[in-house]
XYZ file of C-alpha atoms in Angstrom:
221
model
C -38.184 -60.256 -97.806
C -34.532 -60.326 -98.576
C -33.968 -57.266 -96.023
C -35.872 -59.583 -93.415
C -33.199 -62.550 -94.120
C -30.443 -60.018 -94.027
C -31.560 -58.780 -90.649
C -32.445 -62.351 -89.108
C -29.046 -63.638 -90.196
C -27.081 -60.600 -88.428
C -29.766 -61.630 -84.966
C -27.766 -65.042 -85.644
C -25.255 -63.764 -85.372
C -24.906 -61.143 -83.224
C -26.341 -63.771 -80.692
C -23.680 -65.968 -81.586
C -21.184 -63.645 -80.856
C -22.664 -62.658 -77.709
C -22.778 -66.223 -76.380
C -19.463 -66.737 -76.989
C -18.075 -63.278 -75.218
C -20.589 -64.406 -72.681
C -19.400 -67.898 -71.914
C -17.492 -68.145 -68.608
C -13.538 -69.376 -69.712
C -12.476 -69.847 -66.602
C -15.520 -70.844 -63.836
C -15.099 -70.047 -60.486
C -16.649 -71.554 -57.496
C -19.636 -68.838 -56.391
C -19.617 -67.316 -59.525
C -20.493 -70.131 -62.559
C -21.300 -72.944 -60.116
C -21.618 -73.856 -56.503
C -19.864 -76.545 -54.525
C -21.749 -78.060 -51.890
C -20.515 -78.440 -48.650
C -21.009 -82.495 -48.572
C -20.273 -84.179 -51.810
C -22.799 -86.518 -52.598
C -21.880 -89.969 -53.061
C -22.292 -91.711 -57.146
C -22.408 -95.191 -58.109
C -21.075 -94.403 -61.666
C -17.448 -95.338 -61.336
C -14.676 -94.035 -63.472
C -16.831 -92.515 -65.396
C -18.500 -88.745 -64.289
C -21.809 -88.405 -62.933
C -24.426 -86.007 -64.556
C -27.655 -85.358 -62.798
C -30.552 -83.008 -64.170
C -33.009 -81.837 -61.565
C -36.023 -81.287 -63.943
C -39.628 -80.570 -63.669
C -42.074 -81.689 -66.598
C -44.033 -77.860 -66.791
C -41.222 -75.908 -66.316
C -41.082 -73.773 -69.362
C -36.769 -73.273 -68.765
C -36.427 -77.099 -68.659
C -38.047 -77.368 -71.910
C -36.338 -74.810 -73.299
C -33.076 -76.575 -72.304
C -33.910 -79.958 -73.300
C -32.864 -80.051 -77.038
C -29.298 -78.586 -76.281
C -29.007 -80.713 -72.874
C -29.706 -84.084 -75.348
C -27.396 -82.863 -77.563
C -24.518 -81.958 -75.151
C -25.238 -85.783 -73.736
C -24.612 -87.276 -76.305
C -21.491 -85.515 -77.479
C -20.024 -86.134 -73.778
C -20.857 -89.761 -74.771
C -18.494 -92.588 -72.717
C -17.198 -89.554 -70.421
C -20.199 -89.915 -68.359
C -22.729 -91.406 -66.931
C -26.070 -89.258 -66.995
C -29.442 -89.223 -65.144
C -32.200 -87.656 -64.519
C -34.284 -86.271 -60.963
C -38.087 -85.190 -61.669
C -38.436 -82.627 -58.755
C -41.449 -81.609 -56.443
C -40.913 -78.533 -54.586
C -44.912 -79.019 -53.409
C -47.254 -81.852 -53.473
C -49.330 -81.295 -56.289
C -46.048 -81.490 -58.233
C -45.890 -85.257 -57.029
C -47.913 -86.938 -59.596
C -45.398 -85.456 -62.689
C -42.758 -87.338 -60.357
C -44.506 -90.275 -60.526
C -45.000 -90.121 -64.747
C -41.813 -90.530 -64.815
C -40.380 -93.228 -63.247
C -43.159 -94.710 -64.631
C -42.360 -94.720 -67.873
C -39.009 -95.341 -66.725
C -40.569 -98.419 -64.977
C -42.471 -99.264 -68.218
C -39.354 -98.971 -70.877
C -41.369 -96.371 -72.533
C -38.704 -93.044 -71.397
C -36.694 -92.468 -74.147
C -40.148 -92.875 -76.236
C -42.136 -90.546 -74.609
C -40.106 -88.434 -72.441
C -40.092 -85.368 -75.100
C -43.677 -85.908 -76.005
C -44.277 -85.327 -72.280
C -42.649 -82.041 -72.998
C -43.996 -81.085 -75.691
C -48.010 -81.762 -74.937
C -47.349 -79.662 -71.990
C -45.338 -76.457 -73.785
C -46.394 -77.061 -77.670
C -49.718 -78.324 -77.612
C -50.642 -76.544 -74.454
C -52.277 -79.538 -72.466
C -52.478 -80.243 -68.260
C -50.752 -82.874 -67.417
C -50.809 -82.254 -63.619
C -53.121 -84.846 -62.038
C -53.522 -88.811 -61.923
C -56.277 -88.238 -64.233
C -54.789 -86.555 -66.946
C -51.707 -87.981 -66.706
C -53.203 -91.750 -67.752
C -55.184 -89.661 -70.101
C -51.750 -88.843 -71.248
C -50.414 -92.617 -71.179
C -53.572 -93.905 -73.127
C -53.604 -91.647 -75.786
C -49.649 -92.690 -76.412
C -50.733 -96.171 -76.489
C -49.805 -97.366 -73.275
C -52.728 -99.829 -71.702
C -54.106 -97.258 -69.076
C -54.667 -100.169 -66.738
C -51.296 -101.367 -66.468
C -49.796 -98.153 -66.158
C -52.050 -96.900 -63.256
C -51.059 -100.318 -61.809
C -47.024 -99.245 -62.083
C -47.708 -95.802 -61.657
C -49.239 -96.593 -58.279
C -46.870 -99.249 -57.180
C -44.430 -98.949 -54.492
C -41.501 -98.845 -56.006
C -42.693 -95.843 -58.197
C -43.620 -94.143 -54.768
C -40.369 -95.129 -53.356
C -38.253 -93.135 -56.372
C -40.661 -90.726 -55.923
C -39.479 -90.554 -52.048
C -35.724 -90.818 -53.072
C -36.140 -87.951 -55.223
C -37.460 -85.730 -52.238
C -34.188 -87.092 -50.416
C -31.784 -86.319 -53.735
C -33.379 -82.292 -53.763
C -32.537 -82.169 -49.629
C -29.037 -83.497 -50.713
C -28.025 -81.054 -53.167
C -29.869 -78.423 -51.959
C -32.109 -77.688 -55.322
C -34.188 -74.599 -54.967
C -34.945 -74.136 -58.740
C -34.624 -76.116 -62.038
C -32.983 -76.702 -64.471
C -30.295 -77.319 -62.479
C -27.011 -79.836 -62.968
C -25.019 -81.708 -60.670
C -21.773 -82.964 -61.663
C -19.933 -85.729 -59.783
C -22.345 -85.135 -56.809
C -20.402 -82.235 -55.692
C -20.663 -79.268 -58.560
C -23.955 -77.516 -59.100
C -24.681 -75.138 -62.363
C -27.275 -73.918 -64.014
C -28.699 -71.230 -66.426
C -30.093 -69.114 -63.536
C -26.237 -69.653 -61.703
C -24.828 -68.799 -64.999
C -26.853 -65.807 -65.424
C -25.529 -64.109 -62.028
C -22.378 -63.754 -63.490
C -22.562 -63.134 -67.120
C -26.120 -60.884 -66.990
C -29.309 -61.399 -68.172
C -28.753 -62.692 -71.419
C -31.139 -64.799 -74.041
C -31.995 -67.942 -73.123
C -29.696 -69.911 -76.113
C -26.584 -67.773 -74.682
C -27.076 -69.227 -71.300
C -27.917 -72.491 -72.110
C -24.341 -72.369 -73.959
C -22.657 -70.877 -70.657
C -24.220 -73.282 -68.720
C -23.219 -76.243 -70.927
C -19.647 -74.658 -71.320
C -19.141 -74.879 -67.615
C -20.693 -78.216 -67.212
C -17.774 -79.554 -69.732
C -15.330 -77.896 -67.515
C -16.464 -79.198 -64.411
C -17.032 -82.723 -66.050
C -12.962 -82.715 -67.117
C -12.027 -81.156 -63.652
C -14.151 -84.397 -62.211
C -12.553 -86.705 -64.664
C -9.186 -85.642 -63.582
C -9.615 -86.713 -60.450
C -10.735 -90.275 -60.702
């Protein structure tokens, strides 16, 4: 037992270390992130605009979600931050719509993480219009009233925006980042240019960079 401790405290470690040889100091354009071609225009002011393009059963978006929260809220007044559910095909649509439902409903920062975990943890679909008020009633949301939001046109309408947002900024896989509607990083991006590493080393990278492009953004309000 003590030999197992020893050797998961030098993992630790060693994984520390390799996250922090691994993290890009300097990011370059191409390499840690990409710049798109047409910045994107934000609403959010002075402050810098952080967008995650997420979807609910990706198992890489859950995986980032505890260090992304965390990373938020350190960045805290710096910026402003938001959130796009993606659907790359239609039957991705209805995930879409579960959120800006409960975004609708006040119940997001309730239930966003439970949507999560039911999906990754407890191993549950959440994929249709079925199971997806399955998933609202069983969290104690009145399955009536939410089918009535969830089908309403301004939760289609997001839903629509969101198709336009992807088009935008170009996303062809999550989790991905945008920063001030003009800088794009991500895990995957990251991973081109410091190798195939363990997921918590890239998360780190990607987060690292994200900080940097944030204070390059800042600098030029």
């Amino acid at each position: 037992m003590r030999f197992l401790k020893h050797l998961l405290a030098a993992v630790s470690i060693g994984l520390l270390a390799a996250g922090a040889q691994a993290t890009p100091d300097n990011p370059q354009s191409g390499v840690d992130y990409r710049t798109l071609d047409k910045a994107q225009q934000t609403d959010s002011g002075k402050k810098v605009e952080v967008t995650e393009f997420f979807w609910y059963s990706c198992p890489h978006c859950h995986a980032l979600e505890h260090d992304l929260v965390a990373w938020v809220k350190k960045q805290g007044d710096n910026i402003v931050f938001k959130r796009v559910p993606v659907a790359f095909r239609d039957s991705m649509v209805p995930q879409q719509k579960l959120y800006y439902t409960l975004e609708a409903m006040g119940k997001l920062d309730e239930l966003h993480g439970k949507v999560f975990s039911t999906i990754h943890v407890q191993k549950q679909r959440t994929d249709t219009d079925a199971e997806i008020a399955e998933f609202a009633a069983k969290n104690g949301i009145d399955k009536q009233k939410f089918l009535e939001v969830y089908n309403s046109f301004g939760v289609q309408s997001k839903a629509k925006r969101a198709a336009q947002l992807m088009q935008a900024y170009q996303i062809d896989g999550v989790p991905l980042l945008a920063i001030d509607g003009r800088y794009l990083t991500s895990p995957s991006i990251v991973s081109q240019s410091i190798g195939n590493k363990p997921e918590p080393v890239l998360h780190a990278a990607t987060l690292q960079v994200a900080d940097w492009l944030v204070n390059k953004s800042k600098q030029g309000k």
